[in-house]
PDB file of C-alpha atoms in Angstrom:
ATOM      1  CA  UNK A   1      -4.383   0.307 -20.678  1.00 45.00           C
ATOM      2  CA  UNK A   2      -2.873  -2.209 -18.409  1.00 51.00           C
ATOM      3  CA  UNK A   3      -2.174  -5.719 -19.644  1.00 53.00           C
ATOM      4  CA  UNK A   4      -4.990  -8.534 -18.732  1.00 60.00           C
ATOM      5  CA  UNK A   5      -1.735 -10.640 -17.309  1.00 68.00           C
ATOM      6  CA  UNK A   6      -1.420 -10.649 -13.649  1.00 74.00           C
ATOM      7  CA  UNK A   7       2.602 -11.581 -12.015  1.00 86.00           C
ATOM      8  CA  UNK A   8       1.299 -14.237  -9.293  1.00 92.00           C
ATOM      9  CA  UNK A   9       3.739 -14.357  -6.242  1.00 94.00           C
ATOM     10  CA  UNK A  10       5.292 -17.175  -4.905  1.00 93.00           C
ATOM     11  CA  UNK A  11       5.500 -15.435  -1.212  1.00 92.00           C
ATOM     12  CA  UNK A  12       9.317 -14.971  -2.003  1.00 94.00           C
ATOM     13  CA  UNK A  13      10.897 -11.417  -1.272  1.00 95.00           C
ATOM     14  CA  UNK A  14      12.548 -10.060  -4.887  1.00 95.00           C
ATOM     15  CA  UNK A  15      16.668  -9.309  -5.045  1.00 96.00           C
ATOM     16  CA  UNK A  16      16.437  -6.825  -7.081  1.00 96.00           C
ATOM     17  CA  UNK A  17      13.315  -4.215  -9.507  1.00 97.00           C
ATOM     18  CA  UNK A  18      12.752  -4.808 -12.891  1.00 96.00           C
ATOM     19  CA  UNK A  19      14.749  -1.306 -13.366  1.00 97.00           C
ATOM     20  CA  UNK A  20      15.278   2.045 -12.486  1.00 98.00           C
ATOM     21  CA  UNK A  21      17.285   3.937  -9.901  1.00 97.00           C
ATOM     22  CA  UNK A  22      14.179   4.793  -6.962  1.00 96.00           C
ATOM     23  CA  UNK A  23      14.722   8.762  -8.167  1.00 95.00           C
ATOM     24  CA  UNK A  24      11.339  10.833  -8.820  1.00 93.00           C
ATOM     25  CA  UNK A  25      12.613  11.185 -12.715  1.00 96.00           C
ATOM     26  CA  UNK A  26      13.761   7.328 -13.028  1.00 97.00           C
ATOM     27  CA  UNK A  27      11.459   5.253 -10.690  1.00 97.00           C
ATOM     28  CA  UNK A  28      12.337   1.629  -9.295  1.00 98.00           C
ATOM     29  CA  UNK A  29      10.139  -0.267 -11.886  1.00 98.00           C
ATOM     30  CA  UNK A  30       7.702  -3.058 -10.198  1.00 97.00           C
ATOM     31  CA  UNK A  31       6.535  -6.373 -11.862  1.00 96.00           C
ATOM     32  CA  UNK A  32       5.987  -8.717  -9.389  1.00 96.00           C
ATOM     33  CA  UNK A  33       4.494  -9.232  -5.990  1.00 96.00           C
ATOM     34  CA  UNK A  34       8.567 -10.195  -5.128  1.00 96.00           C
ATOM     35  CA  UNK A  35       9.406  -6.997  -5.596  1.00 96.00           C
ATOM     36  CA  UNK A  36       6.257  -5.410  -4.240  1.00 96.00           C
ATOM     37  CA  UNK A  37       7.730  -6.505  -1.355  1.00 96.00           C
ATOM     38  CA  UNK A  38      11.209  -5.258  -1.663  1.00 96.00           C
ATOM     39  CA  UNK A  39      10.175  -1.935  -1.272  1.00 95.00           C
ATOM     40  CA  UNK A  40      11.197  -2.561   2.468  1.00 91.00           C
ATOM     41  CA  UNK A  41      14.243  -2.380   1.984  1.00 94.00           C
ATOM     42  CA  UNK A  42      13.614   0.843  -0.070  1.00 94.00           C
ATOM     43  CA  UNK A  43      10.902   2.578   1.538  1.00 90.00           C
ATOM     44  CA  UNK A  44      12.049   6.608   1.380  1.00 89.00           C
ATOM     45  CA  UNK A  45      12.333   6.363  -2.707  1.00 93.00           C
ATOM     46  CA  UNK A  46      10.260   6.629  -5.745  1.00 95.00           C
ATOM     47  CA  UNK A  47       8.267   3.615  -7.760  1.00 97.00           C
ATOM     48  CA  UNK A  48       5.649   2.771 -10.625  1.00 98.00           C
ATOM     49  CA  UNK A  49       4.105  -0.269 -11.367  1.00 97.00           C
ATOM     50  CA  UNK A  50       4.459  -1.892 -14.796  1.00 96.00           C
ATOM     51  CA  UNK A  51       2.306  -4.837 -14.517  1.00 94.00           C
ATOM     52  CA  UNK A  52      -1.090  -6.439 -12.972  1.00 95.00           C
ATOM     53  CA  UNK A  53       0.459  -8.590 -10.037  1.00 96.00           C
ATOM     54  CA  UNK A  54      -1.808 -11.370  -8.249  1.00 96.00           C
ATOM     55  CA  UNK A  55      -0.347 -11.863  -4.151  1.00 96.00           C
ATOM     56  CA  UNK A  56      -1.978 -15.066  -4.581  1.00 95.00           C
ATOM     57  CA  UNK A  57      -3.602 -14.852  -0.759  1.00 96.00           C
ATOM     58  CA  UNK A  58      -0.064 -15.405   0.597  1.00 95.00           C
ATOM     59  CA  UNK A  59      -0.624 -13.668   3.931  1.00 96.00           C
ATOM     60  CA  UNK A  60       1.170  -9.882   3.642  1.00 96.00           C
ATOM     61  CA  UNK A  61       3.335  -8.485   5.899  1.00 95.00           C
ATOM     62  CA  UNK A  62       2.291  -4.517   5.428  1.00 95.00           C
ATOM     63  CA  UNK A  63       5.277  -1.847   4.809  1.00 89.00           C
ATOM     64  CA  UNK A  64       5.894   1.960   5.836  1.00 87.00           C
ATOM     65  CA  UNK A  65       6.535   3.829   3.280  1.00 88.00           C
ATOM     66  CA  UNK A  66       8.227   7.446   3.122  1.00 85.00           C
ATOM     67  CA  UNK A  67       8.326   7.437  -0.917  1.00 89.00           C
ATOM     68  CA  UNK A  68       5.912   7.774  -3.703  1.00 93.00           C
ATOM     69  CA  UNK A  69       4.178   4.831  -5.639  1.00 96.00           C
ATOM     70  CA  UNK A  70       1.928   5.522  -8.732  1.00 97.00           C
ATOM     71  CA  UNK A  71       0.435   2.367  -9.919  1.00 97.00           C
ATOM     72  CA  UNK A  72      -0.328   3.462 -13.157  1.00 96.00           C
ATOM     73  CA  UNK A  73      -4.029   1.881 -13.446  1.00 93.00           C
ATOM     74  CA  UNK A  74      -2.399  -2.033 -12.845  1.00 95.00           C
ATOM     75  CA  UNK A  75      -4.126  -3.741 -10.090  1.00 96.00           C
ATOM     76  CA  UNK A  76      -2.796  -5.569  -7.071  1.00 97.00           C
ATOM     77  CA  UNK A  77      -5.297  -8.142  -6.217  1.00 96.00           C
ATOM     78  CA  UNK A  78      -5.811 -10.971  -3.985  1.00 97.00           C
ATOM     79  CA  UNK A  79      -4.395  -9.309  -0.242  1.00 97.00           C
ATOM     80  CA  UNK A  80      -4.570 -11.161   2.317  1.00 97.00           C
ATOM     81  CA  UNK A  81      -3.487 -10.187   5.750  1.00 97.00           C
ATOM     82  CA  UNK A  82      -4.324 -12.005   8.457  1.00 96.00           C
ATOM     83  CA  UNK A  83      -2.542 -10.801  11.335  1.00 93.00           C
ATOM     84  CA  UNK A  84      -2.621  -9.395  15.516  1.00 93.00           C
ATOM     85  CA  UNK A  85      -1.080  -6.304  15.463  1.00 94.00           C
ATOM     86  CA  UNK A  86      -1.865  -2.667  14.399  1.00 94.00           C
ATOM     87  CA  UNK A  87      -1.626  -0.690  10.890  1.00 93.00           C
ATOM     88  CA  UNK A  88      -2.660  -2.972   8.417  1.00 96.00           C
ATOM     89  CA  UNK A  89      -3.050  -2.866   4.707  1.00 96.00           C
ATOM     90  CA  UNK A  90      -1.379  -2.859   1.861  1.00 97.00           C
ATOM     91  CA  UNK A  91       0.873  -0.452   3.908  1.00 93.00           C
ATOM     92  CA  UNK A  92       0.909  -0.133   7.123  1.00 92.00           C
ATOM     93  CA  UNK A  93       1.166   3.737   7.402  1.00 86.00           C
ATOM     94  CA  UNK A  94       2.841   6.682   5.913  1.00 80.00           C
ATOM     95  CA  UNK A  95       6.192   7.474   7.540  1.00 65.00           C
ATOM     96  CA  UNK A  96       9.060   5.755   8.832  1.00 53.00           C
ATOM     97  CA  UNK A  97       7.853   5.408  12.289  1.00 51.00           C
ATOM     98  CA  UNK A  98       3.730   5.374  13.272  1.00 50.00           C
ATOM     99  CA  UNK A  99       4.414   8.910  14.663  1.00 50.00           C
ATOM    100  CA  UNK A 100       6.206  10.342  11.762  1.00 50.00           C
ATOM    101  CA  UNK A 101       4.288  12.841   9.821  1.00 51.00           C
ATOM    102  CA  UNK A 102       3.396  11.138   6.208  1.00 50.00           C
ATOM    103  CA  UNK A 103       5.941  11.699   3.774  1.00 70.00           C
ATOM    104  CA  UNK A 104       4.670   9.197   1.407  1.00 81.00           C
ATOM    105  CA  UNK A 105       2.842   9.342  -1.729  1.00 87.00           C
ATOM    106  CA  UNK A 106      -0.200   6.610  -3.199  1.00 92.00           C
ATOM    107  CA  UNK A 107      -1.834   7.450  -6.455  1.00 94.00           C
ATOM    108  CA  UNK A 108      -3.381   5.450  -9.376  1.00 97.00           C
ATOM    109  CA  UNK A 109      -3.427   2.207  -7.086  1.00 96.00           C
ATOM    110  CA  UNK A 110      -6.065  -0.307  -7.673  1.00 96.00           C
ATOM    111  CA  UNK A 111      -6.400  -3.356  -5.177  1.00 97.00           C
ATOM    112  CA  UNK A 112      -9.477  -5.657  -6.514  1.00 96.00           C
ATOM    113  CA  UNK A 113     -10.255  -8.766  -3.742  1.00 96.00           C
ATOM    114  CA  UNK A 114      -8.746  -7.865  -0.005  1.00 97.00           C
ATOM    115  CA  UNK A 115      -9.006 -10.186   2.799  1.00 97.00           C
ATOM    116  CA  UNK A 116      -7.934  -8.314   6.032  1.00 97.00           C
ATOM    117  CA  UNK A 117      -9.036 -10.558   9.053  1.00 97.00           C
ATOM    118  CA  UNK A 118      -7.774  -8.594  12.164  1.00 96.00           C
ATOM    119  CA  UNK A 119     -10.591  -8.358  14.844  1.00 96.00           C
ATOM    120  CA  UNK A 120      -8.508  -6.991  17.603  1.00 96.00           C
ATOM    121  CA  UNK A 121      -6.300  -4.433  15.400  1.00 96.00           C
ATOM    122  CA  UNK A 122      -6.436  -0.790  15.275  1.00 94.00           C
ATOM    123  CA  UNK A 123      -5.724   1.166  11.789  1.00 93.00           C
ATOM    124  CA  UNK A 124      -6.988  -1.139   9.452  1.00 96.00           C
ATOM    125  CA  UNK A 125      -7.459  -0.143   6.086  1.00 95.00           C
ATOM    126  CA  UNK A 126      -7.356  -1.948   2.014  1.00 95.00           C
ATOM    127  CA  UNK A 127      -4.525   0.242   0.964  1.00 96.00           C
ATOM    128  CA  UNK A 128      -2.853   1.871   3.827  1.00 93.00           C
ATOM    129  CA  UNK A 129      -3.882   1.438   8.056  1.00 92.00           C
ATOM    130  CA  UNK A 130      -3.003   5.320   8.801  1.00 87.00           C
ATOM    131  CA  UNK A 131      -2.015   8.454   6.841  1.00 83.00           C
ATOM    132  CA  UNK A 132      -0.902  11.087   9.366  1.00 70.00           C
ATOM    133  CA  UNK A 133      -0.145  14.567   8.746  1.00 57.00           C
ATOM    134  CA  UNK A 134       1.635  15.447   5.077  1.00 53.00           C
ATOM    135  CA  UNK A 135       4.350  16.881   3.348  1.00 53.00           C
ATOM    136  CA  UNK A 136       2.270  16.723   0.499  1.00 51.00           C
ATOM    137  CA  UNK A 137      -1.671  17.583   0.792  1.00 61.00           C
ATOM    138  CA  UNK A 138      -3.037  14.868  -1.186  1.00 67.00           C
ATOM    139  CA  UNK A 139      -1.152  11.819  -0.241  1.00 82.00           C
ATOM    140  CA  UNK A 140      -3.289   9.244  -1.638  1.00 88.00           C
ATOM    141  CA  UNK A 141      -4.384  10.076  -4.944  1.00 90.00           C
ATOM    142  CA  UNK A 142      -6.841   8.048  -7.463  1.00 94.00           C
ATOM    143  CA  UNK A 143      -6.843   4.792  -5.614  1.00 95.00           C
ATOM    144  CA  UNK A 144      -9.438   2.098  -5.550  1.00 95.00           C
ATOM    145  CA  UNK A 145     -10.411  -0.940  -3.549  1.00 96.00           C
ATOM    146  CA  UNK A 146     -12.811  -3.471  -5.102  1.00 96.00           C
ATOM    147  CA  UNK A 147     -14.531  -6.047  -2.512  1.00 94.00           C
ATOM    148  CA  UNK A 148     -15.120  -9.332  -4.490  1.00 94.00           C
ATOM    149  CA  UNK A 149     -17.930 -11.329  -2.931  1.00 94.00           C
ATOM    150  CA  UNK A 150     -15.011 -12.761  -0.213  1.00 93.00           C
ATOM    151  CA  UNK A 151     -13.319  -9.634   0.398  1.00 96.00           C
ATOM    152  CA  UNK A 152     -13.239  -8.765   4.469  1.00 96.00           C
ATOM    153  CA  UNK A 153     -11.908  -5.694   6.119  1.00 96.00           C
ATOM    154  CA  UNK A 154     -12.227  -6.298   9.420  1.00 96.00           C
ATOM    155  CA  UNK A 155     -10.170  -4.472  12.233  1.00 96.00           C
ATOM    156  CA  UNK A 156     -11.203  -3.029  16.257  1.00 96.00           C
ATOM    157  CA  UNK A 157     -11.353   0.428  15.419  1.00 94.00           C
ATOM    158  CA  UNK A 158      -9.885   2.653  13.092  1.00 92.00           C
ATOM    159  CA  UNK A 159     -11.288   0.139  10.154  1.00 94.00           C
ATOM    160  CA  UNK A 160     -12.171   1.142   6.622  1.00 92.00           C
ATOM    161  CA  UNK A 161     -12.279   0.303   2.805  1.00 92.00           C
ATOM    162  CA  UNK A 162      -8.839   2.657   1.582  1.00 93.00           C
ATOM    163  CA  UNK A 163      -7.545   4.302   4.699  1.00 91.00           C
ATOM    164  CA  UNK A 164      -8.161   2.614   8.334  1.00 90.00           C
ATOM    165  CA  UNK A 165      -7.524   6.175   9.760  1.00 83.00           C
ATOM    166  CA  UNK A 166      -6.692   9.706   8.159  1.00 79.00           C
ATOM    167  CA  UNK A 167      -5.185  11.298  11.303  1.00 69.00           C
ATOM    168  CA  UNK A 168      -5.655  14.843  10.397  1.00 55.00           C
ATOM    169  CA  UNK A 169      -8.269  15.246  12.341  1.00 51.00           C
ATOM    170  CA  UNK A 170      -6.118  15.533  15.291  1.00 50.00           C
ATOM    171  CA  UNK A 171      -3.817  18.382  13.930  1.00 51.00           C
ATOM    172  CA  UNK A 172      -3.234  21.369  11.939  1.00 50.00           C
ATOM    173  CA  UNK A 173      -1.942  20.528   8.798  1.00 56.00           C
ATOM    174  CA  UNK A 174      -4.769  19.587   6.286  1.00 55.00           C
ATOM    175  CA  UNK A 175      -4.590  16.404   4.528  1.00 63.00           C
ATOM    176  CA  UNK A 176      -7.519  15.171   1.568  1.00 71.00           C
ATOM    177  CA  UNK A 177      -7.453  11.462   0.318  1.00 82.00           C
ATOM    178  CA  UNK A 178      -8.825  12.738  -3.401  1.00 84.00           C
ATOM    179  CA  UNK A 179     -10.058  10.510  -6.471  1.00 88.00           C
ATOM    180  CA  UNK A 180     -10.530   7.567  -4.624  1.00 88.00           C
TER     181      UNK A 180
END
């Protein structure tokens, strides 16, 4: 069972993970909302969390991811995003580019208290604003999002509570969000 202590982020972007080498067998190891954020510069590899980490309502800046996070039951709380454009969330879509099929992988993620006020963006969601087609079928696996009493996702179209918009409805390969 997770720890009850939470990292609480300054804003600051982390040099460096508490450990491992990004690779499916020996995952970049995150602590702290710092390097929650570094996986920008990191995006196509492999990471766990080890710890509860509070983004203190410092306004995110969403990231693409390509690789695979498993959050191993710790919980990300306190996102706050308040912000114009599209694909927004915790990430702003799976794939490198918005048109990229999904290569990315979200399981065991749980985000308690989200604050997303975007009223004129499209692909909105708590965890991730789109998941497009998959290399994978199941590309977000076991993931919550729990509304405290001043949580807000709000978004033009496109908008909801895990995923803003699963977009394989619009093409052949089948993708399920599962567990969540």
């Amino acid at each position: 069972t997770p720890d009850i202590y939470s990292d609480v982020w300054n804003g600051e972007i982390a040099e460096s993970f508490a450990g491992g080498s990004g690779t499916a067998t020996d995952p970049y190891i995150i602590k702290t909302g710092g390097q929650l954020m570094l996986i920008k510069k990191y995006s196509s590899n492999h990471f766990v969390l080890a710890n509860n980490i509070d983004l203190n309502n410092h306004n995110w800046q969403p990231l693409a991811l390509t690789g695979k996070i498993d959050g191993k039951g710790y919980i990300i709380s306190n996102l706050k995003i308040e912000r114009s454009e599209d694909y927004l969330g915790l990430f702003a879509h799976l794939g490198e580019k918005i048109t990229d099929d999904a290569y990315g992988e979200l399981k065991n993620i749980t985000i308690k208290g989200v604050y997303i006020n975007a009223p004129t963006s499209r692909f909105v969601g708590g965890l991730v604003g789109k998941v497009g087609s998959a290399e994978d079928k199941y590309p977000v696996q076991n993931c919550k999002v729990i509304l405290t009493e001043n949580s807000l996702i709000k978004g033009s179209q496109y908008v909801g509570g895990i995923v803003g918009c699963n977009s394989s409805f619009i093409n052949t390969k089948n993708v399920e969000i599962i567990g969540c």
